[in-house]
Structures are given as C-alpha cells and as structure tokens.
PDB file of C-alpha atoms in Angstrom:
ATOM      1  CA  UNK A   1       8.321 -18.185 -19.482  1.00 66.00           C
ATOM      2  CA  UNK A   2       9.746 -16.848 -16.124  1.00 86.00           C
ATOM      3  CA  UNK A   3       7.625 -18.428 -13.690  1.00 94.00           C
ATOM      4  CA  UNK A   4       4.516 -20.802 -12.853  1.00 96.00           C
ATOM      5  CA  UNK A   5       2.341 -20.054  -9.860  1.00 96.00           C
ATOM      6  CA  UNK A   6      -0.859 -21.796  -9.248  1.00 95.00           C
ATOM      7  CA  UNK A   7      -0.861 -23.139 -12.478  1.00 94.00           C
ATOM      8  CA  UNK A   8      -0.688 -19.887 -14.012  1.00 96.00           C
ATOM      9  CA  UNK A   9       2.180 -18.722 -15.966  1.00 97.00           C
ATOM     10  CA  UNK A  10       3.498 -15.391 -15.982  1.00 97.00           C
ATOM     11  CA  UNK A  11       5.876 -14.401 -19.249  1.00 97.00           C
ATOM     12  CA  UNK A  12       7.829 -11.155 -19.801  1.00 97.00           C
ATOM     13  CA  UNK A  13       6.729  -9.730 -23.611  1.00 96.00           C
ATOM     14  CA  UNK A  14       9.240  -6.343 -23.473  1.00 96.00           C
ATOM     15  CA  UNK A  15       7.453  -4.000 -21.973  1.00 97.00           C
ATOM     16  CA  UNK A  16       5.005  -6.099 -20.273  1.00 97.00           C
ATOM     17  CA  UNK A  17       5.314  -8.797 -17.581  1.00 98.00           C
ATOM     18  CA  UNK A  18       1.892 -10.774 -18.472  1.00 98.00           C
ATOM     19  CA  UNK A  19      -0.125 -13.832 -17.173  1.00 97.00           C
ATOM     20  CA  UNK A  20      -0.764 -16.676 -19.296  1.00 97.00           C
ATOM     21  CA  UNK A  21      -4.194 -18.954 -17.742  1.00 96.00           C
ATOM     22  CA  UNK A  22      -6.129 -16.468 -15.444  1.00 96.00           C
ATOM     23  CA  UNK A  23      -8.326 -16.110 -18.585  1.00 94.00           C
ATOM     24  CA  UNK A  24      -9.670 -19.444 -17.837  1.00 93.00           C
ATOM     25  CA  UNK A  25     -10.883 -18.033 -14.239  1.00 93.00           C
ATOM     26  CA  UNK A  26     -11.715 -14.659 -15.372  1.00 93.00           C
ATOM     27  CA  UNK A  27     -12.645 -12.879 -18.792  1.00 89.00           C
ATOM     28  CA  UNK A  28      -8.833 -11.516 -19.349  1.00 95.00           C
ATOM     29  CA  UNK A  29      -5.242 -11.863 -18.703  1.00 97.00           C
ATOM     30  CA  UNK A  30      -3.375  -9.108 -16.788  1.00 98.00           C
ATOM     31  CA  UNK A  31      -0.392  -7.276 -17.710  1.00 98.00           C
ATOM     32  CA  UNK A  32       1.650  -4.935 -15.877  1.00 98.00           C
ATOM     33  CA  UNK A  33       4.354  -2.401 -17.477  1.00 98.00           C
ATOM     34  CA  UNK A  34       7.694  -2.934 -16.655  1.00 97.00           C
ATOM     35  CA  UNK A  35       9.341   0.386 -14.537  1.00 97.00           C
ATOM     36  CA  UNK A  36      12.371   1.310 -12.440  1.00 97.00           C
ATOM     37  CA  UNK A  37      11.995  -2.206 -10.150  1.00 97.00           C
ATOM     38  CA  UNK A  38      13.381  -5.340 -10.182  1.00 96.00           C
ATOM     39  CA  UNK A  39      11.685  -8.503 -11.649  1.00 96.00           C
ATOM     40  CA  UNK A  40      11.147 -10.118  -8.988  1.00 96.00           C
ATOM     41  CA  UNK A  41       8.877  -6.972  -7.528  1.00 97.00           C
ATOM     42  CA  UNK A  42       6.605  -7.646 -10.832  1.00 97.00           C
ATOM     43  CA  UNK A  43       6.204 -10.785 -10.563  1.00 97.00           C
ATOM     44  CA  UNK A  44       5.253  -9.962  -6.713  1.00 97.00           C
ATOM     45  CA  UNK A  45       2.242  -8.143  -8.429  1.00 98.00           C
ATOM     46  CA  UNK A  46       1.388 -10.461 -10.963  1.00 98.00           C
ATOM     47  CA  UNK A  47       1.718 -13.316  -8.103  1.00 97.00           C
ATOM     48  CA  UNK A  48      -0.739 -11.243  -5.428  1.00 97.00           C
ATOM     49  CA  UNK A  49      -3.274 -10.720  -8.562  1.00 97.00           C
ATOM     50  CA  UNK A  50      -2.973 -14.615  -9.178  1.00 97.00           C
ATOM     51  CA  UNK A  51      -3.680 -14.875  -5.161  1.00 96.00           C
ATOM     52  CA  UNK A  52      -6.457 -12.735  -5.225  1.00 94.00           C
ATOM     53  CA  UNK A  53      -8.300 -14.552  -8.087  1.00 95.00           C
ATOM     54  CA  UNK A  54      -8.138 -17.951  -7.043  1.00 92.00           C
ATOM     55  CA  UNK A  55      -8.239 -18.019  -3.094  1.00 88.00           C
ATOM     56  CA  UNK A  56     -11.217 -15.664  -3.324  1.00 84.00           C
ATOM     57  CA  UNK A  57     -12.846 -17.315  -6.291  1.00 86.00           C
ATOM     58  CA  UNK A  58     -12.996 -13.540  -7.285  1.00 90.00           C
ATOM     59  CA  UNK A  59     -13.053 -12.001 -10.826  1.00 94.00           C
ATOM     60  CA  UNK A  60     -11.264  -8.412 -11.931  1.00 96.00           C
ATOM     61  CA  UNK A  61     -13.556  -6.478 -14.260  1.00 95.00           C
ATOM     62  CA  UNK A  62     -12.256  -3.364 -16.326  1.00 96.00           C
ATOM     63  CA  UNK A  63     -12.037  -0.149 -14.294  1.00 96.00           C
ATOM     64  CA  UNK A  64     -11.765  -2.200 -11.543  1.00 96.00           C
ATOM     65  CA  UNK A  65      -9.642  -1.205  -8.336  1.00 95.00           C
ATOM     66  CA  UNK A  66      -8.014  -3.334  -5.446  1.00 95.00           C
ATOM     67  CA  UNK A  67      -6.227  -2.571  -2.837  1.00 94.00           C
ATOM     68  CA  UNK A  68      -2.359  -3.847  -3.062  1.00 96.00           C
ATOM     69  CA  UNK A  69      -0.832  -3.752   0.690  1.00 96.00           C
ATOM     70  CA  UNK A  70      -1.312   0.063   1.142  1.00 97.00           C
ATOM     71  CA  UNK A  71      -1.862   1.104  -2.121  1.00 97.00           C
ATOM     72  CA  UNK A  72      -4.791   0.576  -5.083  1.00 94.00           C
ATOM     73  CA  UNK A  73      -4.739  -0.951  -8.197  1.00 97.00           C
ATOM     74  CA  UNK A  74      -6.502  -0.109 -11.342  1.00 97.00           C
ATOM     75  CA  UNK A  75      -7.444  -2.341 -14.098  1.00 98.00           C
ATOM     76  CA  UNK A  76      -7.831  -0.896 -17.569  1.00 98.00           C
ATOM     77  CA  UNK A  77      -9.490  -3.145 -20.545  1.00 97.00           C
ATOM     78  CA  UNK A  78      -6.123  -2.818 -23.526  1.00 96.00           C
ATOM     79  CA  UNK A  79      -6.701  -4.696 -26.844  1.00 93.00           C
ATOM     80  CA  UNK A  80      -9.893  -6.208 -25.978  1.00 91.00           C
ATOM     81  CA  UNK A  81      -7.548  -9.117 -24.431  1.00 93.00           C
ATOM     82  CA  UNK A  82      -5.325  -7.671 -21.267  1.00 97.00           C
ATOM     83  CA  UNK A  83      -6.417  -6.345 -18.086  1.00 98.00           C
ATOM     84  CA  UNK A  84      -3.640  -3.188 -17.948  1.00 98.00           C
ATOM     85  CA  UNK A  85      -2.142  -2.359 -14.541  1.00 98.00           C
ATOM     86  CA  UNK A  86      -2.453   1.665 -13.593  1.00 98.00           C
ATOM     87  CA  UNK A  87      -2.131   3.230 -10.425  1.00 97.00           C
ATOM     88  CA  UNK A  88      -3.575   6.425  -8.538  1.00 93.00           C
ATOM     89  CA  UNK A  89      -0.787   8.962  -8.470  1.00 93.00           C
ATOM     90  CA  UNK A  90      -0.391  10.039  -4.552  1.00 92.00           C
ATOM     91  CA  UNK A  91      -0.777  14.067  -5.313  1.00 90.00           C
ATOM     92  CA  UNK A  92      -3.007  14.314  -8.303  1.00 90.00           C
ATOM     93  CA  UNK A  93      -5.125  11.098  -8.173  1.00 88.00           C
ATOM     94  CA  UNK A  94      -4.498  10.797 -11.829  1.00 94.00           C
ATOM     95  CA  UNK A  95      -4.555   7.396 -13.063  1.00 96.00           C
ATOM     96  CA  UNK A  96      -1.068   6.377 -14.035  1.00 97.00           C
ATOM     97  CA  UNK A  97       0.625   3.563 -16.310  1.00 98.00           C
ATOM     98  CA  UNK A  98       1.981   0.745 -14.304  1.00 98.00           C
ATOM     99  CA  UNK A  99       2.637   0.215 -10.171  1.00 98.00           C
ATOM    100  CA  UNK A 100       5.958   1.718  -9.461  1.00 98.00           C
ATOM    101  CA  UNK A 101       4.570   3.561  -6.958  1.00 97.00           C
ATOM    102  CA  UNK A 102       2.730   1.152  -5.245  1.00 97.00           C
ATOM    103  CA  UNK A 103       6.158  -1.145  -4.896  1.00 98.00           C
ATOM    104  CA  UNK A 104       8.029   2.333  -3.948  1.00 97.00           C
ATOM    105  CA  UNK A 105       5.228   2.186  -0.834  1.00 97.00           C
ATOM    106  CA  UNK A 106       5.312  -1.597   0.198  1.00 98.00           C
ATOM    107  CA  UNK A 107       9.186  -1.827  -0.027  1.00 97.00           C
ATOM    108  CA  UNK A 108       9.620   1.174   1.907  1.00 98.00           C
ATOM    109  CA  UNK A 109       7.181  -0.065   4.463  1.00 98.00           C
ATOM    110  CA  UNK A 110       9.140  -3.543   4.759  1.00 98.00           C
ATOM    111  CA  UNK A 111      12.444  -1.807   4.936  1.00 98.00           C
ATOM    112  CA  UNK A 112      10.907  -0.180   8.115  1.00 98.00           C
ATOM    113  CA  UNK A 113       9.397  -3.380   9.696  1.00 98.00           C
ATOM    114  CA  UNK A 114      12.709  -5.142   8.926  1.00 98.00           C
ATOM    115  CA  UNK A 115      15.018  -2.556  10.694  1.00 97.00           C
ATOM    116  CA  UNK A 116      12.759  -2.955  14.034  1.00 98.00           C
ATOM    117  CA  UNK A 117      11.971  -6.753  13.921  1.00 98.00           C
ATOM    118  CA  UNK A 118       8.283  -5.908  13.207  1.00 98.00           C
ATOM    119  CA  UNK A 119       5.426  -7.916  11.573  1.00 97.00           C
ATOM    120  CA  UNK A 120       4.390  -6.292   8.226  1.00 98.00           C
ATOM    121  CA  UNK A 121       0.726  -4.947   9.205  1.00 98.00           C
ATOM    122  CA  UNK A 122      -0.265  -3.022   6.201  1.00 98.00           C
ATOM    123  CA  UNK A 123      -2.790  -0.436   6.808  1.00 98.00           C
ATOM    124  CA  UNK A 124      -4.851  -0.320   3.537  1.00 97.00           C
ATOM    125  CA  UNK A 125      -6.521   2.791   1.628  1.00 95.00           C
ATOM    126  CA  UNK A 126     -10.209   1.971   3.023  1.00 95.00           C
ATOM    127  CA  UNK A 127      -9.179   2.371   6.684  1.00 97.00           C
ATOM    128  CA  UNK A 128      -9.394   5.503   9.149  1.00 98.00           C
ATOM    129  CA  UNK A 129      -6.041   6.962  10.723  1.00 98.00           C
ATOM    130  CA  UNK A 130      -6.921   9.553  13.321  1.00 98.00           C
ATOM    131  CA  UNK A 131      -4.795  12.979  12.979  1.00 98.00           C
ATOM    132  CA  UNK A 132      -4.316  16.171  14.867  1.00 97.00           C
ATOM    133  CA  UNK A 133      -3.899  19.213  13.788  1.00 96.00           C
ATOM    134  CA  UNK A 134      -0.494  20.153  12.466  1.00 96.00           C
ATOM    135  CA  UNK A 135      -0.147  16.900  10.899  1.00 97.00           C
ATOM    136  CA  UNK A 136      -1.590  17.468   7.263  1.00 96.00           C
ATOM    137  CA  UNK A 137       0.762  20.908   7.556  1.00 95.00           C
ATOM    138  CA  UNK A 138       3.958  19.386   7.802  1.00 94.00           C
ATOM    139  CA  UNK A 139       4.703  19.785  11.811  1.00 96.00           C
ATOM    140  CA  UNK A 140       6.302  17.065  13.320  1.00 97.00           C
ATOM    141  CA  UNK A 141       4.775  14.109  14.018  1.00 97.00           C
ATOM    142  CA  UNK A 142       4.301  11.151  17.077  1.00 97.00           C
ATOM    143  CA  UNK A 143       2.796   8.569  15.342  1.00 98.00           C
ATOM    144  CA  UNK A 144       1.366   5.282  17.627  1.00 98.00           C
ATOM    145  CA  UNK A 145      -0.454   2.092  16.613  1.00 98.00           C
ATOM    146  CA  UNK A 146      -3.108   0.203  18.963  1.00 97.00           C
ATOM    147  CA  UNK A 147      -4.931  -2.573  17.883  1.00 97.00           C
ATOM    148  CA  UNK A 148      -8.174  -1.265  16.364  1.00 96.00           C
ATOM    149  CA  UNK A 149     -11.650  -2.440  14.682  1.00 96.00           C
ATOM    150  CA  UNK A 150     -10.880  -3.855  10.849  1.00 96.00           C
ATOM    151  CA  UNK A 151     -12.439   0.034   9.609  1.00 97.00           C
ATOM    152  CA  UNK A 152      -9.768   1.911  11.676  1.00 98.00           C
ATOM    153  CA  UNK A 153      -5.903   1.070  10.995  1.00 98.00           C
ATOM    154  CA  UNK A 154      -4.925   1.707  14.656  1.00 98.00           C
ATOM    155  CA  UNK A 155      -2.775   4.715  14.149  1.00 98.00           C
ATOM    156  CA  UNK A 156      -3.050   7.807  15.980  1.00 98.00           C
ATOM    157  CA  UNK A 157      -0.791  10.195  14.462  1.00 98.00           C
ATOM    158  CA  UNK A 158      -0.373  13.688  16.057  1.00 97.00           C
ATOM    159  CA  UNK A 159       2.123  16.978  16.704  1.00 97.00           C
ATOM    160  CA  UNK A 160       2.459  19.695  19.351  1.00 95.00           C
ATOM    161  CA  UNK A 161      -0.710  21.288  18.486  1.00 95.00           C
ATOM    162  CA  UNK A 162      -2.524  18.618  19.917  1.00 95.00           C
ATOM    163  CA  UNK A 163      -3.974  20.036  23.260  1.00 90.00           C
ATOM    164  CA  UNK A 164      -5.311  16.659  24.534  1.00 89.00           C
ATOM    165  CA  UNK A 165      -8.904  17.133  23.678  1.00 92.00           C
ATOM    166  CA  UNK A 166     -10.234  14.314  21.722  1.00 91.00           C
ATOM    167  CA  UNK A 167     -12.763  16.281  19.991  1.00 93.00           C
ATOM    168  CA  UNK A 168     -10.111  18.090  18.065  1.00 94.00           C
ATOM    169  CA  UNK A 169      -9.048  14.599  16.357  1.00 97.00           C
ATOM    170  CA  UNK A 170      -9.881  14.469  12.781  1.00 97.00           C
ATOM    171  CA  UNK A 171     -10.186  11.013  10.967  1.00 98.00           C
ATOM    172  CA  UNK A 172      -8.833  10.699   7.200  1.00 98.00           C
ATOM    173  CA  UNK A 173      -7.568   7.978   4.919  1.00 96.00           C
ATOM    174  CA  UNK A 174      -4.287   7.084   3.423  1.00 96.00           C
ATOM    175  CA  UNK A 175      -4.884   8.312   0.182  1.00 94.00           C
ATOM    176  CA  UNK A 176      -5.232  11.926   1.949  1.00 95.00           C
ATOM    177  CA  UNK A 177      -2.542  11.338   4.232  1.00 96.00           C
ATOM    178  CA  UNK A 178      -0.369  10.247   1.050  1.00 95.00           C
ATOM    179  CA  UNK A 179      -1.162  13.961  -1.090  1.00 94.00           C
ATOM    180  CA  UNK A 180       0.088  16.009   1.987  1.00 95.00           C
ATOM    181  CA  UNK A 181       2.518  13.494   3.967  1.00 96.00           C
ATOM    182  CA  UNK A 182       3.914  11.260   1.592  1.00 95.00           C
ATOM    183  CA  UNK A 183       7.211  10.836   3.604  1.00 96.00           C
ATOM    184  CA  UNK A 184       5.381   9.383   6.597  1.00 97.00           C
ATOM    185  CA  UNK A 185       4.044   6.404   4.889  1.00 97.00           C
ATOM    186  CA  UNK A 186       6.298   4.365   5.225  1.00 98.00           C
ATOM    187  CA  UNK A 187       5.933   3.507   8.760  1.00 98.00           C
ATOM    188  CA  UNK A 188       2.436   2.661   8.192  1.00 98.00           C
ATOM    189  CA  UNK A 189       3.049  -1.107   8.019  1.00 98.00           C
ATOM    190  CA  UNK A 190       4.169  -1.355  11.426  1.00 98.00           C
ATOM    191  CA  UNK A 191       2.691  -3.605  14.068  1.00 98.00           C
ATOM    192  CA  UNK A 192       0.501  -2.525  16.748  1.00 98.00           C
ATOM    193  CA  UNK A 193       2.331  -1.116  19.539  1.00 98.00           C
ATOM    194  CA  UNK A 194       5.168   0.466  17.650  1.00 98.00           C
ATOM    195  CA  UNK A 195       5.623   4.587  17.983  1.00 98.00           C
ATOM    196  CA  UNK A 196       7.715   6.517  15.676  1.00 98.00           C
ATOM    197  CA  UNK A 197       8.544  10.179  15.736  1.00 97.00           C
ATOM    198  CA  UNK A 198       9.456  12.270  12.650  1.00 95.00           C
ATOM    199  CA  UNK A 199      10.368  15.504  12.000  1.00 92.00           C
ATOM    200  CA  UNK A 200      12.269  17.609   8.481  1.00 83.00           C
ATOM    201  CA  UNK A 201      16.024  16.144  10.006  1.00 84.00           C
ATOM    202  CA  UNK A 202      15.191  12.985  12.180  1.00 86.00           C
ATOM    203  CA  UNK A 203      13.242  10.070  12.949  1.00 90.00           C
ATOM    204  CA  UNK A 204      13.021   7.282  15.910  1.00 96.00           C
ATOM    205  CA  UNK A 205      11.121   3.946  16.019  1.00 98.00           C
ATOM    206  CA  UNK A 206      10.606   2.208  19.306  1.00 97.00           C
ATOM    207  CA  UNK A 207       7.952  -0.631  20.601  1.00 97.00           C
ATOM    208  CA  UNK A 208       6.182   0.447  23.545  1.00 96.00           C
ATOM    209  CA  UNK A 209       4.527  -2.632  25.424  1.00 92.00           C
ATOM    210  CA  UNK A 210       2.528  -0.265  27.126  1.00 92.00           C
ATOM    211  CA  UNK A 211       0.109   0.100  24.181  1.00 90.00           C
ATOM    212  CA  UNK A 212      -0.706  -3.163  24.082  1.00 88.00           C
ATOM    213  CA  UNK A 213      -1.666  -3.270  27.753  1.00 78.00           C
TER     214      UNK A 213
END
C-alpha cells in the first residue's frame, strides 16, 4: 500500500499504480501505467480520479473520457476488472497507454504560474481560445487572458498578421491548438489578466491590470 485517500487505497503492482475500493462506488478499479514521472505525479492522477468519483457522486464507464486540468483521459475496460488509463496523443489523436503526457502539460503549466506568482487557471479541452491568423503557422505569438463565459477560456492569442478586424478571429480548441502549437501550452494555465509573448528564441510573461479593468 502507498497511500489512503478517501477511504480508497491506491497500491503500486509493477507496472501499474492501481486503486483498491472505488469498485464499491463504481463497476471497476482504475489503473494507470507507470512512465517517465515521479510517484507522487501518479498518485496525483489516481487521487483526482478518486475526487472526481466521490464529490460528484459520478461513475467512469469504459471508453469513457474526462478532462484532467488541460488534458483528457481515456478509460479502457483491461481484464474484465481495471479501468486502464490512455491518453489522446497531441499530433495524431491516437489513443495512447498511460498519462505521461497529460502530467508533461499540467507540470509545465504550474512551472509557469509558479515563476509569475499566478493562480493555476487551467483552460480545459472543451473551451474556445480565439486565434489570428499566423498563429496555427508558427509566427510569433501575443497571447492575453480576460475573464470570459465558462465555454470560452479567456485567451486571445494572436501575431502580426492580425490587422485589427475582429471578423478575421477564428475560434478553436486546445486539442487543435496542441497538434500545431504544442510549445505554447504551457502558459495556458495562467490567470486572467496575464500576457505572454513567444517567439522560436524568446518569451516574456507580465500581468497587465489593465485587462481586468
């Protein structure tokens, strides 16, 4: 045993970190494959599931998704007894063993927040970013978050191209922003009113009160 949360344990059976109890909320127990991380970010998982299941009274069927901070998870049925952890891969949308990915995106995100003394405001898969051109072709980008309606994530994220004309702004989701600008999700989690600016050699992060205004 490595750990009890919520009355639920969660075990480590090499090369699975596995729950032990949410079978008494839900059909199945859930496992997740051990990868590059530490421990600790698996039991994070495992711990989130747990959260998700018995604040929300909710139950996690096979081929199941959920969103994890800014990333999905997928649940695939294994042995008639586990709940297996897989992820969509962020160029081919391939379903893929385990959720190293998903940990590489959160912990990059809180690396960010931490540098500039933000709040961790995770902008999830289901939610609308607003783009200009340029941005999905690799130009560099200003990138702004105002507060914003729970479908939009608040970020307006745009490049040189941009000739001021809001009808030229094109709304996508993470997921697509992910395939073609991987390298700019990290600042995603930001709070509103933060700006970055990133380009192929640097990037800047500053709050700008005047968003918020």
């Amino acid at each position: 045993m490595l750990e009890v949360f919520k009355g639920k344990v969660i075990k480590f059976v090499d090369p699975y970190y596995i729950t032990e109890g949410l079978s008494n909320d839900m059909d199945s127990e859930v496992r997740v494959k051990k990868g590059a991380f530490k421990e600790e970010d698996y039991i994070y998982v495992l711990k989130y599931i747990i959260d998700y299941i018995t604040q929300e009274n909710a139950k996690i069927f096979p081929d199941q998704t959920i969103g994890f901070n800014s990333w999905i998870l997928n649940f695939i049925l294994k042995q008639n007894e586990y709940l297996e952890i897989y992820e969509t891969h962020p160029v081919t949308h391939e379903l893929v063993q385990g959720c190293d990915y998903s940990l590489e995106v959160m912990n990059n995100q809180i690396k960010i927040c931490d540098k500039h003394s933000s709040k961790y405001l995770f902008t999830r898969v289901n939610q609308n970013i607003v783009i200009s051109d340029g941005v999905l072709e690799g130009v560099a980008v200003e990138g702004v978050r105002y507060e914003a309606p729970e479908h939009m994530s608040g970020w307006y994220l745009t490049t040189d191209l941009y000739n001021d004309d809001i009808n030229s702004l094109k709304q996508i989701r993470l997921p697509d922003l992910a395939r073609r600008r991987p390298e700019l999700i990290k600042y995603l989690a930001l709070d509103n009113g933060f700006r970055f600016f990133a380009d192929s050699k640097n990037d800047e992060v500053w709050f700008d009160e005047e968003v918020l205004d």
